Amino acid sequence: MKRALALTIACVAAIALAAGCSRPEGAKTASQGVSGSIQIKGSDTMVNLTQALAEKYMATNPDASVAVTGGGSGTGIAAMINGTTDIAESSRAIKEKELEAAAANGISPKEFLVGYDGLAVVVHPDNPVSELTLPQLKDIFTGKITNWKEFGGPDAGIVVLSREVNSGTHVYFKEHVLNEGDSKGTEEFVRTALLMPSSQAIADETAKNRNTIGYYGMAYISEKQKAVKIVNENGEAVSPTLENVVAKKYPVSRPLFMYTRGEPAGVTKSFMDFVFSAEGQNIVKELGFVPVKM
Amino acid sequence: MERNTAIVKKSAGVKRKTARFKEFAWEKSIAVLGSISIVILALIFLFLVKDGIPLFRHVGVAEFLFGNTWRPISEPPVFGILPLIAGSIIVTLAAAAMSVPMGVGCAIYIAEIADPRAKEFLKVVVELIAGIPSVVLGFIGVLTLAPFVQEMFDLPTGLTAFTGAVVLAFMAVPTIATISEDAIYSVPREYREASLAMGATRWQTIYKVIIPASSSGILAASLLGVGRVIGETMVVMMVCGNAPVIPNTIFQPVRTMTATIAAEMGETVHGGDHYMALFAVGLALFAISFAINAAASGAVRRRGAGA
């Protein structure tokens, strides 16, 4: 653990050093643009997206550097409140409590809606269940129904996979599926739910284990998992696809936010402008999310 | 050479004085370094207390220690760490049950039985195992061991306390083996020779003479191994499933105290209840490892006195 940490620090230091050394040359060629470095932290759902945005952004603004890390929406927002990151990515809206904590630290977070994400509910590809209603999802994830045979599947226990509590996906799913949109609802994930440290961990476990059901942002869907169709209020069973999320047919989709510490300035402002440019929004779409400007 | 000796003789008085001063300087600096570690330990403890204790203004101590529900982000949050304690204990005990016999057996083989070439080779291998980063072992656990465990025992999921214990045992074996081996080496040769001369076989010598003679070292080695296991975080977070329930069997997922702190710390706002609760969990963990270490040194001292 310690060794791994030391190694990481060494790598980061080496990269920073290399980046620092190469910068002066770039500075001569780039006449326009801002300089400085910013930190972005938060949602694991958005980390690949933000990374792609940051790389494109840095290619056009060689004097600016953007460091992106994941950890979960709550982690990002907490880091912003604690003053250790410039932008927090979050797959849920900031909570009342977090706003209070921010105010106590003299920070007034500014919210930017950067895109939408469909939340896929996934099972093993061999699982015959391919369609579920929202009440059925609620029963599964709260532990009221514990066997696949209730849904015409094999006689096997359902293994519920959830994200850790620091995940915006966890919070969103709990609020919108378990509590049907009521943020004060009291329904909880079944206590035996396995809390996985990342969306990728849920994807891996679902790919290997026939009994599992899990959820994550639709950008993580691959052929190793089967995304279940979810029945919407019109009674249609809808797959989590870009078109269905855009058309608002898919019932479990959520906004993706970035929060800055107060009014953005400098690199932060220039980066946010890039996110909302045609190029930035195109990257949002390429990575499997729904852009806000089309 | 001769000239050197003459100089040494001539300056012997001066040398002795500087030697005495050096001795003094070394002694003091070592004493300072030694007390620094104690000071740091005390500071860590104070730090945990400072950030952990305020939680008990809102949550009862009994409710915290014996509550069997851990829902830190619900409204209202529930902080009951019994499932986490149970998770840590079950994983640690299972890992100890596997790693102590393996580690001690390995040490006996290396120290007493193996021929010199095998010995050198095994020592290198054991040291190599000790150098594998725990996250890599966790990765192997998730990708290969978990599916295997699931299939072998016909479980709903392979992410269980047992899986975690196997990986942790693998991590603890090098610690236990290396230190036990040192303890076995330090048994005087006369003991072996006397035993063999009295007609005891090699095996009888090992388990009637060598193991009892080195038992305090072996015990210390085992407890150090256990100490590594109870504090390990990455592996348990990756392979134990992290469900905060008190398991009925070892083949169920568990959430340990360490994994809870690591997984949730980033999310908390400094000074919030959840933040303080995690520090209180750290405090409980500190108390448990302190108890293990105290028991260990007590046992070692008693045995040392008995021998």
XYZ file of N, CA, C and O in Angstrom, chain B residues 126-209:
336
model
N 10.515 -16.141 -1.265
C 9.681 -15.601 -0.185
C 9.807 -14.078 -0.131
O 8.825 -13.355 0.024
N 11.056 -13.588 -0.314
C 11.236 -12.139 -0.295
C 10.523 -11.470 -1.465
O 9.977 -10.377 -1.336
N 10.539 -12.156 -2.606
C 9.836 -11.617 -3.776
C 8.336 -11.499 -3.502
O 7.707 -10.502 -3.850
N 7.786 -12.534 -2.867
C 6.351 -12.496 -2.564
C 6.053 -11.302 -1.661
O 5.081 -10.580 -1.864
N 6.962 -11.069 -0.704
C 6.753 -9.943 0.211
C 6.746 -8.624 -0.538
O 6.143 -7.653 -0.099
N 7.399 -8.583 -1.700
C 7.490 -7.325 -2.434
C 6.329 -7.054 -3.373
O 6.272 -5.993 -3.971
N 5.402 -7.993 -3.519
C 4.287 -7.753 -4.447
C 3.347 -6.717 -3.837
O 2.865 -6.898 -2.725
N 3.053 -5.635 -4.551
C 2.132 -4.633 -4.006
C 0.751 -5.243 -3.782
O 0.307 -6.068 -4.588
N 0.091 -4.822 -2.708
C -1.164 -5.488 -2.361
C -2.234 -5.266 -3.413
O -3.092 -6.114 -3.631
N -2.172 -4.143 -4.131
C -3.205 -3.896 -5.125
C -3.116 -4.915 -6.259
O -4.121 -5.332 -6.833
N -1.905 -5.372 -6.543
C -1.734 -6.384 -7.590
C -2.353 -7.706 -7.131
O -3.060 -8.377 -7.884
N -2.104 -8.046 -5.854
C -2.714 -9.268 -5.320
C -4.233 -9.145 -5.344
O -4.935 -10.116 -5.642
N -4.736 -7.960 -5.039
C -6.175 -7.742 -5.070
C -6.726 -7.980 -6.466
O -7.764 -8.606 -6.655
N -6.000 -7.518 -7.433
C -6.382 -7.683 -8.827
C -6.477 -9.156 -9.190
O -7.463 -9.618 -9.768
N -5.445 -9.900 -8.799
C -5.440 -11.337 -9.076
C -6.613 -11.990 -8.353
O -7.313 -12.837 -8.907
N -6.856 -11.537 -7.112
C -7.960 -12.088 -6.330
C -9.285 -11.887 -7.032
O -10.097 -12.811 -7.152
N -9.505 -10.679 -7.548
C -10.777 -10.378 -8.202
C -10.934 -11.173 -9.481
O -11.986 -11.737 -9.767
N -9.868 -11.228 -10.280
C -10.008 -11.799 -11.612
C -9.940 -13.313 -11.634
O -10.590 -13.945 -12.456
N -9.141 -13.928 -10.754
C -9.007 -15.379 -10.854
C -9.545 -16.115 -9.631
O -10.270 -17.089 -9.762
N -9.215 -15.618 -8.436
C -9.608 -16.368 -7.243
C -11.117 -16.301 -7.001
O -11.747 -17.320 -6.698
N -11.713 -15.115 -7.165
C -13.138 -14.970 -6.861
C -14.014 -15.887 -7.722
O -14.863 -16.604 -7.188
N -13.836 -15.926 -9.047
C -14.653 -16.847 -9.846
C -14.420 -18.301 -9.447
O -15.352 -19.107 -9.417
N -13.173 -18.622 -9.109
C -12.839 -19.984 -8.708
C -13.563 -20.360 -7.415
O -14.180 -21.426 -7.314
N -13.521 -19.467 -6.435
C -14.192 -19.712 -5.152
C -15.694 -19.865 -5.375
O -16.342 -20.749 -4.809
N -16.239 -19.000 -6.226
C -17.672 -19.047 -6.478
C -18.084 -20.403 -7.042
O -19.048 -21.020 -6.603
N -17.311 -20.882 -8.003
C -17.647 -22.137 -8.666
C -17.425 -23.320 -7.731
O -18.266 -24.191 -7.601
N -16.295 -23.302 -7.052
C -15.912 -24.418 -6.196
C -16.925 -24.648 -5.068
O -17.261 -25.772 -4.762
N -17.390 -23.572 -4.444
C -18.298 -23.746 -3.311
C -19.745 -23.464 -3.705
O -20.616 -23.422 -2.851
N -19.978 -23.257 -4.997
C -21.321 -23.000 -5.502
C -21.996 -21.843 -4.752
O -23.053 -21.989 -4.164
N -21.343 -20.694 -4.791
C -21.831 -19.533 -4.055
C -22.489 -18.545 -5.007
O -22.191 -18.550 -6.199
N -23.358 -17.686 -4.486
C -23.915 -16.639 -5.356
C -22.858 -15.657 -5.847
O -22.954 -15.122 -6.934
N -21.841 -15.392 -5.047
C -20.759 -14.522 -5.506
C -19.437 -14.989 -4.922
O -19.397 -15.573 -3.835
N -18.365 -14.739 -5.654
C -17.045 -15.147 -5.180
C -16.372 -14.094 -4.321
O -15.293 -14.318 -3.785
N -17.008 -12.928 -4.193
C -16.405 -11.865 -3.384
C -16.813 -12.067 -1.927
O -17.828 -11.559 -1.478
N -16.044 -12.872 -1.201
C -16.427 -13.242 0.157
C -15.266 -13.039 1.123
O -14.137 -12.788 0.706
N -15.581 -13.200 2.410
C -14.552 -13.114 3.449
C -13.468 -14.153 3.197
O -12.277 -13.884 3.369
N -13.888 -15.337 2.746
C -12.929 -16.412 2.505
C -11.914 -16.006 1.430
O -10.710 -16.178 1.589
N -12.440 -15.446 0.333
C -11.551 -15.024 -0.757
C -10.529 -14.014 -0.254
O -9.327 -14.121 -0.551
N -11.032 -13.051 0.525
C -10.131 -12.041 1.079
C -9.092 -12.685 1.973
O -7.900 -12.344 1.909
N -9.536 -13.648 2.794
C -8.620 -14.289 3.735
C -7.513 -15.030 2.998
O -6.353 -15.008 3.423
N -7.861 -15.675 1.883
C -6.837 -16.416 1.137
C -5.764 -15.457 0.619
O -4.566 -15.703 0.775
N -6.198 -14.340 0.039
C -5.226 -13.378 -0.498
C -4.389 -12.784 0.634
O -3.168 -12.655 0.521
N -5.056 -12.457 1.742
C -4.329 -11.876 2.874
C -3.342 -12.879 3.459
O -2.232 -12.508 3.853
N -3.748 -14.152 3.511
C -2.849 -15.183 4.031
C -1.592 -15.218 3.173
O -0.470 -15.300 3.679
N -1.783 -15.122 1.874
C -0.658 -15.124 0.949
C 0.278 -13.952 1.241
O 1.499 -14.071 1.153
N -0.321 -12.802 1.628
C 0.498 -11.640 1.940
C 1.228 -11.782 3.262
O 2.304 -11.221 3.452
N 0.596 -12.499 4.215
C 1.181 -12.582 5.553
C 2.268 -13.650 5.621
O 3.163 -13.566 6.463
N 2.203 -14.653 4.738
C 3.162 -15.756 4.814
C 4.623 -15.285 4.786
O 5.410 -15.715 5.626
N 5.012 -14.397 3.876
C 6.426 -13.982 3.877
C 6.873 -13.370 5.203
O 7.957 -13.684 5.693
N 6.027 -12.519 5.801
C 6.370 -11.913 7.086
C 6.590 -13.002 8.126
O 7.609 -13.026 8.824
N 5.607 -13.903 8.224
C 5.681 -14.949 9.235
C 6.883 -15.850 8.977
O 7.644 -16.178 9.891
N 7.089 -16.229 7.710
C 8.174 -17.157 7.387
C 9.541 -16.535 7.687
O 10.376 -17.160 8.334
N 9.754 -15.292 7.260
C 11.086 -14.695 7.447
C 11.421 -14.539 8.923
O 12.536 -14.865 9.341
N 10.458 -14.054 9.705
C 10.773 -13.806 11.112
C 10.870 -15.112 11.896
O 11.762 -15.282 12.736
N 9.995 -16.077 11.586
C 10.091 -17.381 12.256
C 11.424 -18.038 11.937
O 12.045 -18.672 12.788
N 11.844 -17.879 10.677
C 13.101 -18.481 10.258
C 14.255 -17.919 11.089
O 15.110 -18.674 11.560
N 14.243 -16.606 11.304
C 15.279 -15.995 12.150
C 15.240 -16.578 13.555
O 16.281 -16.871 14.145
N 14.002 -16.753 14.072
C 13.866 -17.299 15.422
C 14.432 -18.712 15.476
O 15.113 -19.096 16.436
N 14.172 -19.496 14.421
C 14.646 -20.879 14.413
C 16.170 -20.924 14.312
O 16.839 -21.712 14.977
N 16.733 -20.017 13.490
C 18.196 -19.953 13.375
C 18.848 -19.643 14.700
O 19.957 -20.070 14.990
N 18.142 -18.824 15.508
C 18.792 -18.387 16.735
C 18.752 -19.458 17.831
O 19.302 -19.246 18.908
N 18.130 -20.604 17.557
C 18.201 -21.707 18.525
C 19.637 -22.238 18.494
O 20.162 -22.562 17.425
N 20.312 -22.315 19.653
C 21.723 -22.720 19.651
C 21.925 -24.102 19.030
O 21.068 -24.976 19.169
N 23.051 -24.265 18.322
C 23.294 -25.522 17.630
C 23.384 -26.687 18.592
O 23.035 -27.813 18.262
N 23.852 -26.413 19.803
C 24.010 -27.481 20.791
C 22.682 -28.196 21.054
O 22.648 -29.392 21.299
N 21.588 -27.448 21.018
C 20.281 -28.062 21.289
C 20.015 -29.168 20.281
O 19.624 -30.275 20.606
N 20.249 -28.802 18.996
C 20.031 -29.769 17.918
C 20.936 -30.969 18.106
O 20.513 -32.115 18.044
N 22.220 -30.650 18.319
C 23.202 -31.723 18.408
C 22.885 -32.637 19.584
O 22.921 -33.859 19.462
N 22.520 -32.041 20.712
C 22.199 -32.841 21.889
C 21.017 -33.749 21.597
O 21.024 -34.939 21.890
N 19.995 -33.166 20.963
C 18.798 -33.937 20.685
C 19.108 -35.110 19.759
O 18.717 -36.249 20.013
N 19.852 -34.800 18.673
C 20.170 -35.858 17.717
C 21.064 -36.905 18.378
O 20.922 -38.112 18.150
N 21.964 -36.467 19.248
C 22.882 -37.393 19.909
C 22.145 -38.334 20.849
O 22.555 -39.464 21.074
N 21.018 -37.852 21.379
C 20.244 -38.712 22.276
C 19.402 -39.710 21.493
O 18.629 -40.470 22.069
N 19.519 -39.672 20.171
C 18.804 -40.659 19.369
C 17.485 -40.181 18.825
O 16.753 -40.955 18.216
N 17.155 -38.902 19.010
C 15.905 -38.382 18.442
C 16.052 -38.270 16.927
O 17.142 -38.008 16.428
N 14.935 -38.487 16.216
C 14.998 -38.323 14.762
C 14.964 -36.822 14.457
O 14.734 -35.991 15.339
N 15.136 -36.515 13.173
C 15.141 -35.117 12.771
C 13.786 -34.467 13.092
O 13.704 -33.355 13.580
N 12.720 -35.178 12.773
C 11.371 -34.647 13.003
C 11.115 -34.445 14.493
O 10.588 -33.427 14.914
N 11.542 -35.450 15.300
C 11.378 -35.304 16.753
C 12.152 -34.096 17.256
O 11.674 -33.330 18.099
N 13.355 -33.921 16.718
C 14.159 -32.756 17.112
C 13.409 -31.464 16.789
O 13.362 -30.537 17.589
N 12.811 -31.440 15.575
C 12.128 -30.215 15.163
C 10.968 -29.904 16.105
O 10.863 -28.802 16.635
N 10.097 -30.909 16.345
C 8.903 -30.493 17.071
C 9.024 -30.591 18.582
O 8.246 -30.013 19.316
N 10.041 -31.306 19.094
C 10.200 -31.356 20.556
C 11.227 -30.354 21.060
O 11.205 -29.973 22.220
N 12.167 -29.976 20.195
C 13.248 -29.102 20.683
C 13.215 -27.734 20.008
O 13.114 -26.705 20.664
